[in-house]
Tab-separated table of C-alpha atoms in Angstrom:
chain	number	residue	atom	x	y	z
A	408	UNK	CA	-17.142	25.737	-19.870
A	409	UNK	CA	-14.313	24.077	-21.734
A	410	UNK	CA	-14.048	20.510	-22.888
A	411	UNK	CA	-11.211	18.155	-22.110
A	412	UNK	CA	-9.389	17.114	-25.247
A	413	UNK	CA	-8.748	13.452	-25.947
A	414	UNK	CA	-10.958	12.050	-23.166
A	415	UNK	CA	-14.169	10.274	-24.246
A	416	UNK	CA	-17.372	11.595	-22.693
A	417	UNK	CA	-18.251	10.180	-19.306
A	418	UNK	CA	-14.896	8.563	-18.557
A	419	UNK	CA	-13.283	11.171	-16.296
A	420	UNK	CA	-14.713	12.806	-13.151
A	421	UNK	CA	-13.351	16.253	-14.065
A	422	UNK	CA	-14.060	16.082	-17.783
A	423	UNK	CA	-14.922	19.555	-19.064
A	424	UNK	CA	-13.028	21.380	-16.308
A	425	UNK	CA	-10.385	23.850	-17.504
A	426	UNK	CA	-7.520	24.631	-15.119
A	427	UNK	CA	-5.292	27.664	-15.621
A	428	UNK	CA	-2.068	26.660	-13.898
A	429	UNK	CA	0.054	29.654	-12.881
A	430	UNK	CA	2.062	27.617	-10.362
A	431	UNK	CA	5.580	26.280	-10.345
A	432	UNK	CA	7.956	23.998	-8.411
A	433	UNK	CA	6.025	21.337	-6.414
A	434	UNK	CA	2.884	22.058	-4.348
A	435	UNK	CA	0.938	23.886	-7.062
A	436	UNK	CA	2.000	21.654	-9.958
A	437	UNK	CA	1.199	18.511	-7.945
A	438	UNK	CA	-2.289	19.848	-7.184
A	439	UNK	CA	-2.918	20.708	-10.834
A	440	UNK	CA	-1.514	17.356	-12.004
A	441	UNK	CA	-3.963	15.615	-9.682
A	442	UNK	CA	-6.788	17.512	-11.385
A	443	UNK	CA	-5.324	16.551	-14.767
A	444	UNK	CA	-5.134	12.885	-13.768
A	445	UNK	CA	-8.841	13.120	-12.931
A	446	UNK	CA	-9.717	14.425	-16.376
A	447	UNK	CA	-9.325	18.206	-16.248
A	448	UNK	CA	-7.630	20.089	-19.044
A	449	UNK	CA	-4.654	21.850	-17.452
A	450	UNK	CA	-2.905	24.685	-19.280
A	451	UNK	CA	0.405	25.448	-17.584
A	452	UNK	CA	1.635	29.024	-18.025
A	453	UNK	CA	5.445	29.220	-18.047
A	454	UNK	CA	8.124	31.865	-18.432
A	455	UNK	CA	9.406	32.093	-22.014
A	456	UNK	CA	12.770	30.444	-22.498
A	457	UNK	CA	13.041	29.201	-18.916
A	458	UNK	CA	9.786	27.650	-17.784
A	459	UNK	CA	9.146	26.132	-14.393
A	460	UNK	CA	12.218	26.236	-12.130
A	461	UNK	CA	12.163	22.470	-11.760
A	462	UNK	CA	12.850	21.955	-15.469
A	463	UNK	CA	16.441	22.754	-14.460
A	464	UNK	CA	16.590	20.930	-11.117
A	465	UNK	CA	18.933	18.045	-11.660
A	466	UNK	CA	20.552	15.664	-11.868
A	467	UNK	CA	18.912	13.262	-12.162
A	468	UNK	CA	17.631	13.695	-15.696
A	469	UNK	CA	15.695	11.166	-17.744
A	470	UNK	CA	15.936	10.915	-21.513
A	471	UNK	CA	13.276	13.634	-21.739
A	472	UNK	CA	14.149	16.063	-18.944
A	473	UNK	CA	14.538	16.718	-15.230
A	474	UNK	CA	12.859	13.971	-13.253
A	475	UNK	CA	11.775	16.514	-10.619
A	476	UNK	CA	9.703	18.412	-13.188
A	477	UNK	CA	8.388	15.214	-14.721
A	478	UNK	CA	7.115	13.922	-11.379
A	479	UNK	CA	4.374	16.590	-11.117
A	480	UNK	CA	3.573	17.789	-14.636
A	481	UNK	CA	2.085	14.973	-16.719
A	482	UNK	CA	-1.188	15.393	-18.611
A	483	UNK	CA	-0.695	19.157	-19.047
A	484	UNK	CA	-0.298	21.620	-21.874
A	485	UNK	CA	2.569	24.122	-21.732
A	486	UNK	CA	2.187	27.680	-22.991
A	487	UNK	CA	4.917	30.316	-22.782
A	488	UNK	CA	3.573	33.725	-21.747
A	489	UNK	CA	5.565	36.705	-20.530
A	490	UNK	CA	3.338	38.358	-17.930
A	491	UNK	CA	5.424	41.531	-18.214
A	492	UNK	CA	4.348	41.835	-21.857
A	493	UNK	CA	0.928	43.517	-22.295
A	494	UNK	CA	-0.143	41.230	-25.142
A	495	UNK	CA	0.850	38.063	-23.311
A	496	UNK	CA	-0.751	39.354	-20.116
A	497	UNK	CA	-3.996	39.881	-22.003
A	498	UNK	CA	-3.842	36.271	-23.213
A	499	UNK	CA	-3.194	35.074	-19.662
A	500	UNK	CA	-6.209	37.042	-18.473
A	501	UNK	CA	-8.377	35.540	-21.201
A	502	UNK	CA	-7.271	32.075	-20.113
A	503	UNK	CA	-8.195	32.879	-16.524
A	504	UNK	CA	-11.601	34.213	-17.561
A	505	UNK	CA	-12.371	30.987	-19.438
A	506	UNK	CA	-11.085	28.754	-16.648
A	507	UNK	CA	-13.081	26.822	-14.083
A	508	UNK	CA	-10.067	26.647	-11.754
A	509	UNK	CA	-6.960	28.794	-11.380
A	510	UNK	CA	-3.985	27.538	-9.369
A	511	UNK	CA	-1.221	29.954	-8.392
A	512	UNK	CA	1.663	30.176	-5.965
A	513	UNK	CA	2.988	33.655	-6.656
A	514	UNK	CA	4.100	35.731	-3.696
A	515	UNK	CA	0.839	36.886	-2.027
A	516	UNK	CA	-0.446	39.898	-3.926
A	517	UNK	CA	1.714	39.217	-6.969
A	518	UNK	CA	-1.077	38.358	-9.392
A	519	UNK	CA	-3.282	41.143	-8.025
A	520	UNK	CA	-0.699	43.650	-9.303
A	521	UNK	CA	-1.125	42.138	-12.766
A	522	UNK	CA	-4.912	42.306	-12.757
A	523	UNK	CA	-5.107	38.545	-12.234
A	524	UNK	CA	-6.252	38.548	-8.605
A	525	UNK	CA	-9.387	36.749	-7.444
A	526	UNK	CA	-11.635	39.787	-7.031
A	527	UNK	CA	-10.843	41.166	-10.480
A	528	UNK	CA	-11.343	37.836	-12.223
A	529	UNK	CA	-14.415	36.745	-10.241
A	530	UNK	CA	-16.177	39.961	-11.225
A	531	UNK	CA	-16.225	38.654	-14.810
A	532	UNK	CA	-15.974	34.918	-14.135
A	533	UNK	CA	-18.081	34.369	-10.986
A	534	UNK	CA	-17.816	30.583	-11.237
A	535	UNK	CA	-14.025	30.645	-10.930
A	536	UNK	CA	-12.421	28.538	-8.205
A	537	UNK	CA	-9.196	30.372	-7.409
A	538	UNK	CA	-6.588	28.417	-5.428
A	539	UNK	CA	-3.689	30.313	-3.881
A	540	UNK	CA	-0.725	28.500	-2.344
A	541	UNK	CA	1.875	30.258	-0.211
A	542	UNK	CA	4.498	29.460	2.373
A	543	UNK	CA	3.093	31.297	5.374
A	544	UNK	CA	-0.260	32.745	4.325
A	545	UNK	CA	-1.341	36.159	3.070
A	546	UNK	CA	-1.288	38.042	6.410
A	547	UNK	CA	1.805	38.423	8.606
A	548	UNK	CA	3.818	35.879	6.619
A	549	UNK	CA	3.033	37.218	3.155
A	550	UNK	CA	6.599	38.395	2.544
A	551	UNK	CA	8.303	35.226	3.776
A	552	UNK	CA	9.649	32.885	1.065
A	553	UNK	CA	7.968	29.487	1.197
A	554	UNK	CA	10.484	26.662	1.050
A	555	UNK	CA	9.554	23.199	2.275
A	556	UNK	CA	12.816	22.747	4.185
A	557	UNK	CA	12.354	26.009	6.090
A	558	UNK	CA	8.757	25.160	6.960
A	559	UNK	CA	9.825	21.732	8.248
A	560	UNK	CA	12.203	23.572	10.581
A	561	UNK	CA	9.951	26.434	11.701
A	562	UNK	CA	6.749	24.383	11.861
A	563	UNK	CA	7.972	21.759	14.294
A	564	UNK	CA	8.433	18.703	12.083
A	565	UNK	CA	12.215	18.619	12.424
A	566	UNK	CA	11.912	18.866	16.202
A	567	UNK	CA	10.369	15.374	16.195
A	568	UNK	CA	12.359	13.910	13.284
A	569	UNK	CA	15.806	12.426	13.863
A	570	UNK	CA	17.605	10.962	16.842
A	571	UNK	CA	17.999	12.650	20.240
A	572	UNK	CA	21.088	14.758	20.862
A	573	UNK	CA	22.279	12.079	23.308
A	574	UNK	CA	22.736	9.616	20.428
A	575	UNK	CA	25.951	9.932	18.356
A	576	UNK	CA	25.052	11.718	15.160
A	577	UNK	CA	21.728	12.804	16.632
A	578	UNK	CA	19.966	16.017	15.754
A	579	UNK	CA	17.096	17.378	13.670
A	580	UNK	CA	16.526	15.782	10.257
A	581	UNK	CA	14.218	16.745	7.418
A	582	UNK	CA	11.932	14.230	5.752
A	583	UNK	CA	13.445	12.448	2.757
A	584	UNK	CA	11.002	14.082	0.335
A	585	UNK	CA	9.493	17.591	0.248
A	586	UNK	CA	6.685	16.263	2.395
A	587	UNK	CA	5.157	19.622	3.321
A	588	UNK	CA	4.775	20.562	-0.354
A	589	UNK	CA	3.057	17.232	-1.005
A	590	UNK	CA	0.698	17.665	1.955
A	591	UNK	CA	-0.102	21.219	0.845
A	592	UNK	CA	-0.850	20.019	-2.683
A	593	UNK	CA	-3.321	17.506	-1.323
A	594	UNK	CA	-4.975	20.153	0.866
A	595	UNK	CA	-5.228	22.458	-2.151
A	596	UNK	CA	-6.808	19.694	-4.213
A	597	UNK	CA	-9.343	18.953	-1.459
A	598	UNK	CA	-10.260	22.630	-1.279
A	599	UNK	CA	-10.609	22.922	-5.054
A	600	UNK	CA	-12.834	19.858	-5.317
A	601	UNK	CA	-15.016	21.052	-2.433
A	602	UNK	CA	-15.389	24.455	-4.089
A	603	UNK	CA	-16.324	22.819	-7.403
A	604	UNK	CA	-18.964	20.727	-5.591
A	605	UNK	CA	-20.373	23.890	-4.028
A	606	UNK	CA	-20.343	25.631	-7.404
A	607	UNK	CA	-22.445	22.826	-8.850
A	608	UNK	CA	-25.164	23.854	-6.369
A	609	UNK	CA	-24.764	27.631	-6.336
A	610	UNK	CA	-23.141	28.524	-9.649
A	611	UNK	CA	-20.481	30.541	-7.837
A	612	UNK	CA	-16.855	29.755	-7.167
A	613	UNK	CA	-14.717	30.954	-4.325
A	614	UNK	CA	-11.117	31.539	-3.353
A	615	UNK	CA	-9.263	28.680	-1.668
A	616	UNK	CA	-6.099	29.567	0.250
A	617	UNK	CA	-3.599	27.060	1.617
A	618	UNK	CA	-0.123	27.540	2.991
A	619	UNK	CA	2.740	25.208	3.798
A	620	UNK	CA	2.875	26.036	7.505
A	621	UNK	CA	-0.815	25.322	8.101
A	622	UNK	CA	-0.716	22.109	6.078
A	623	UNK	CA	2.275	20.900	8.078
A	624	UNK	CA	0.645	21.681	11.395
A	625	UNK	CA	-2.576	20.016	10.281
A	626	UNK	CA	-0.532	16.884	9.600
A	627	UNK	CA	1.218	16.774	12.977
A	628	UNK	CA	-1.862	14.928	14.268
A	629	UNK	CA	-1.222	13.178	17.598
A	630	UNK	CA	2.047	15.029	18.154
A	631	UNK	CA	0.397	18.447	17.970
A	632	UNK	CA	-2.481	17.284	20.150
A	633	UNK	CA	-0.045	15.935	22.733
A	634	UNK	CA	1.167	19.506	23.096
A	635	UNK	CA	-2.251	21.173	22.999
A	636	UNK	CA	-4.147	18.617	25.066
A	637	UNK	CA	-1.586	17.384	27.570
A	638	UNK	CA	1.115	20.027	27.640
A	639	UNK	CA	3.667	17.569	26.304
A	640	UNK	CA	6.515	18.821	24.153
A	641	UNK	CA	7.346	15.892	21.841
A	642	UNK	CA	10.976	15.374	21.024
A	643	UNK	CA	13.115	13.397	18.606
A	644	UNK	CA	12.947	9.649	19.205
A	645	UNK	CA	14.552	8.270	16.070
A	646	UNK	CA	12.413	5.370	14.889
A	647	UNK	CA	10.645	4.895	18.220
A	648	UNK	CA	6.980	5.751	18.781
A	649	UNK	CA	6.101	7.975	21.741
A	650	UNK	CA	2.977	5.993	22.690
A	651	UNK	CA	3.435	2.402	21.415
A	652	UNK	CA	6.136	-0.209	22.129
A	653	UNK	CA	7.413	-2.030	20.132
A	654	UNK	CA	6.701	0.264	17.177
A	655	UNK	CA	10.194	0.805	15.818
A	656	UNK	CA	13.165	-0.719	14.049
A	657	UNK	CA	14.613	-3.740	15.818
A	658	UNK	CA	17.987	-5.294	15.024
A	659	UNK	CA	18.091	-8.839	13.622
A	660	UNK	CA	20.994	-11.051	12.566
A	661	UNK	CA	21.689	-8.961	9.466
A	662	UNK	CA	19.459	-5.900	9.098
A	663	UNK	CA	16.862	-3.832	10.930
A	664	UNK	CA	13.223	-4.919	10.920
A	665	UNK	CA	10.294	-2.543	11.377
A	666	UNK	CA	7.918	-4.042	13.936
A	667	UNK	CA	4.563	-2.527	14.888
A	668	UNK	CA	2.863	-4.430	17.701
A	669	UNK	CA	-0.075	-2.102	18.129
A	670	UNK	CA	-1.926	-4.032	20.843
A	671	UNK	CA	-1.324	-6.567	23.591
A	672	UNK	CA	-2.485	-9.498	21.461
A	673	UNK	CA	0.024	-8.724	18.713
A	674	UNK	CA	2.762	-8.337	21.299
A	675	UNK	CA	1.949	-11.741	22.825
A	676	UNK	CA	2.082	-13.377	19.358
A	677	UNK	CA	5.392	-11.626	18.680
A	678	UNK	CA	6.897	-12.967	21.890
A	679	UNK	CA	5.680	-16.492	21.103
A	680	UNK	CA	7.045	-16.318	17.556
A	681	UNK	CA	10.539	-15.216	18.588
A	682	UNK	CA	10.763	-17.859	21.326
A	683	UNK	CA	10.330	-15.531	24.296
A	684	UNK	CA	6.734	-16.063	25.475
A	685	UNK	CA	7.687	-15.139	29.024
A	686	UNK	CA	8.035	-11.490	28.006
A	687	UNK	CA	4.301	-11.153	27.397
A	688	UNK	CA	3.584	-12.348	30.946
A	689	UNK	CA	6.172	-10.097	32.587
A	690	UNK	CA	4.343	-7.277	34.475
A	691	UNK	CA	6.817	-4.781	33.027
A	692	UNK	CA	5.654	-5.630	29.500
A	693	UNK	CA	2.155	-7.100	29.811
A	694	UNK	CA	0.371	-3.901	28.749
A	695	UNK	CA	1.273	-1.201	26.266
A	696	UNK	CA	1.418	1.412	29.029
A	697	UNK	CA	3.883	-0.756	30.913
A	698	UNK	CA	5.946	-1.388	27.775
A	699	UNK	CA	6.228	2.348	27.111
A	700	UNK	CA	7.444	2.861	30.679
A	701	UNK	CA	9.987	0.019	30.385
A	702	UNK	CA	11.034	0.528	26.745
A	703	UNK	CA	14.749	0.582	27.582
A	704	UNK	CA	14.521	-2.809	29.274
A	705	UNK	CA	12.311	-4.484	26.667
A	706	UNK	CA	14.060	-3.594	23.420
A	707	UNK	CA	17.371	-5.382	24.160
A	708	UNK	CA	15.453	-8.527	25.105
A	709	UNK	CA	13.521	-8.485	21.829
A	710	UNK	CA	16.666	-7.849	19.794
A	711	UNK	CA	18.505	-10.689	21.510
A	712	UNK	CA	15.792	-13.092	20.378
A	713	UNK	CA	15.644	-11.589	16.857
A	714	UNK	CA	19.430	-11.953	16.477
A	715	UNK	CA	18.968	-15.647	15.778
A	716	UNK	CA	17.724	-15.108	12.200
A	717	UNK	CA	17.768	-12.643	9.306
A	718	UNK	CA	15.314	-9.811	8.770
A	719	UNK	CA	13.906	-11.601	5.718
A	720	UNK	CA	13.265	-14.803	7.698
A	721	UNK	CA	11.561	-12.889	10.483
A	722	UNK	CA	9.477	-10.880	8.031
A	723	UNK	CA	8.106	-14.046	6.447
A	724	UNK	CA	7.433	-15.721	9.782
A	725	UNK	CA	5.901	-12.759	11.602
A	726	UNK	CA	3.796	-11.613	8.657
A	727	UNK	CA	2.354	-15.110	8.439
A	728	UNK	CA	1.272	-14.787	12.069
A	729	UNK	CA	-0.444	-11.439	11.498
A	730	UNK	CA	2.261	-9.366	13.186
A	731	UNK	CA	2.907	-6.116	11.251
A	732	UNK	CA	6.544	-5.933	10.216
A	733	UNK	CA	8.805	-5.261	7.266
A	734	UNK	CA	12.394	-4.888	6.164
A	735	UNK	CA	13.665	-1.432	5.254
A	736	UNK	CA	13.382	-1.373	1.465
A	737	UNK	CA	14.640	0.962	-1.224
A	738	UNK	CA	12.215	2.843	-3.464
A	739	UNK	CA	12.625	0.311	-6.253
A	740	UNK	CA	11.983	-2.541	-3.856
A	741	UNK	CA	8.925	-0.714	-2.559
A	742	UNK	CA	7.537	-0.402	-6.074
A	743	UNK	CA	8.256	-4.071	-6.726
A	744	UNK	CA	6.481	-5.001	-3.504
A	745	UNK	CA	3.416	-3.003	-4.546
A	746	UNK	CA	3.489	-4.809	-7.892
A	747	UNK	CA	3.614	-8.167	-6.121
A	748	UNK	CA	0.417	-7.195	-4.294
A	749	UNK	CA	-1.361	-6.376	-7.547
A	750	UNK	CA	-1.505	-2.646	-6.805
A	751	UNK	CA	-0.205	-1.558	-10.247
A	752	UNK	CA	1.813	1.351	-8.790
A	753	UNK	CA	3.097	2.772	-12.067
A	754	UNK	CA	1.857	3.782	-15.501
A	755	UNK	CA	3.629	4.067	-18.829
A	756	UNK	CA	3.565	7.626	-20.145
A	757	UNK	CA	3.592	8.513	-23.821
A	758	UNK	CA	4.620	11.520	-25.862
A	759	UNK	CA	2.394	13.372	-28.304
A	760	UNK	CA	3.107	10.811	-31.019
A	761	UNK	CA	1.964	7.969	-28.778
A	762	UNK	CA	5.448	6.564	-28.221
A	763	UNK	CA	6.255	5.258	-24.738
A	764	UNK	CA	8.853	7.471	-23.041
A	765	UNK	CA	9.017	6.101	-19.487
A	766	UNK	CA	7.114	5.150	-16.368
A	767	UNK	CA	5.706	7.216	-13.523
A	768	UNK	CA	3.944	6.532	-10.239
A	769	UNK	CA	0.229	6.487	-11.036
A	770	UNK	CA	-2.435	8.500	-9.257
A	771	UNK	CA	-3.105	6.463	-6.085
A	772	UNK	CA	-6.922	6.319	-6.279
A	773	UNK	CA	-8.438	3.148	-7.744
A	774	UNK	CA	-11.920	3.520	-9.230
A	775	UNK	CA	-14.875	1.167	-9.612
A	776	UNK	CA	-15.961	1.146	-12.393
A	777	UNK	CA	-12.362	1.635	-13.537
A	778	UNK	CA	-11.186	4.803	-15.231
A	779	UNK	CA	-8.682	4.612	-18.074
A	780	UNK	CA	-5.455	6.252	-16.867
A	781	UNK	CA	-4.372	9.494	-18.509
A	782	UNK	CA	-0.846	8.854	-19.699
A	783	UNK	CA	0.422	11.937	-21.540
A	784	UNK	CA	4.046	12.654	-20.699
A	785	UNK	CA	4.970	16.046	-19.220
A	786	UNK	CA	5.053	18.686	-21.956
A	787	UNK	CA	8.112	20.239	-23.493
A	788	UNK	CA	8.384	23.941	-22.709
A	789	UNK	CA	5.945	25.852	-24.904
A	790	UNK	CA	4.768	22.736	-26.719
A	791	UNK	CA	1.194	24.040	-26.852
A	792	UNK	CA	1.753	27.786	-27.133
A	793	UNK	CA	0.605	28.124	-30.720
A	794	UNK	CA	-2.557	26.037	-30.253
A	795	UNK	CA	-3.554	27.669	-26.985
A	796	UNK	CA	-2.920	31.206	-28.225
A	797	UNK	CA	-4.969	30.497	-31.350
A	798	UNK	CA	-7.809	29.177	-29.176
A	799	UNK	CA	-7.681	32.170	-26.830
A	800	UNK	CA	-7.911	34.557	-29.762
A	801	UNK	CA	-11.006	32.900	-31.205
């Protein structure tokens, strides 16, 4: 097994784990960065002269590169290898044979053609955990290109995201981030960690396969079960919730306010706070089931009461009464809010010389006892080629 460079013994859960990262774009790199954040040594294999596609996805660019690439590639080493070159391919194979984990998102069957498939590698490295990420799996969808946006459309997410067609400007809308890629990365990481736990008992690895479509459908939760269990076909409801009212944006004097009254007690406190206690006693609104049935009647009454003050005033008042609510914030405001709660949402990353080069969102797990954060900035293309090649040839 390898050792993780620069991490003192006993300080990182995945210390000593070597990850051969043959992935690019988002889902695979996010999974491997998660392993790196947890202490693994991740060697990212990139195309000579070009590297990961996301190195060129911009603007925006920071002082050190494309922010898209930087968001999922910290704490890694970059090595340029041309897999069409026999010598470089041999080095890539040696890396895979030394690795504890291999992450790849080539078109299904692509690495097999290069002698880097699971069966070929596991024959010589039986402890290898081999994680494959695709758009639509390795069976009937093996030839379909896996793009998050397309999966959001085909998988059903866009059918429940956006406003109904009856609303001006209504229609399907994608999520504001490549959410399916992120979900798939987390599923891949879960599978990898489970396989490593099994390997600790048996000494053998296994192949872990995830795909964007399955990860999306696994995340549809209550909406998918509404279809499977009750024959309901969920539709687009904007910011409304299909089963809870009020659980939506409500207009105030100046800006919308997200309100989530998840039970009858919270609803009664909401009505009292906004000066309309009679609403909680009205048979049309007294229970959540009744409120869902009479949503169209209730919402204007709530908004009329909320129109007497600003969203900020209502947020302070309602939060103080234990009623879940919040103004619609920008990303920067969201980070500032997390800071105000003592959550330390970001870390300062540093280049190889130790100089600070910017901030990134930290890994979201908090540990007790605490773990020192790994803060190496994303690597320049090929920054570690010479060192890694020398090591592989030893």
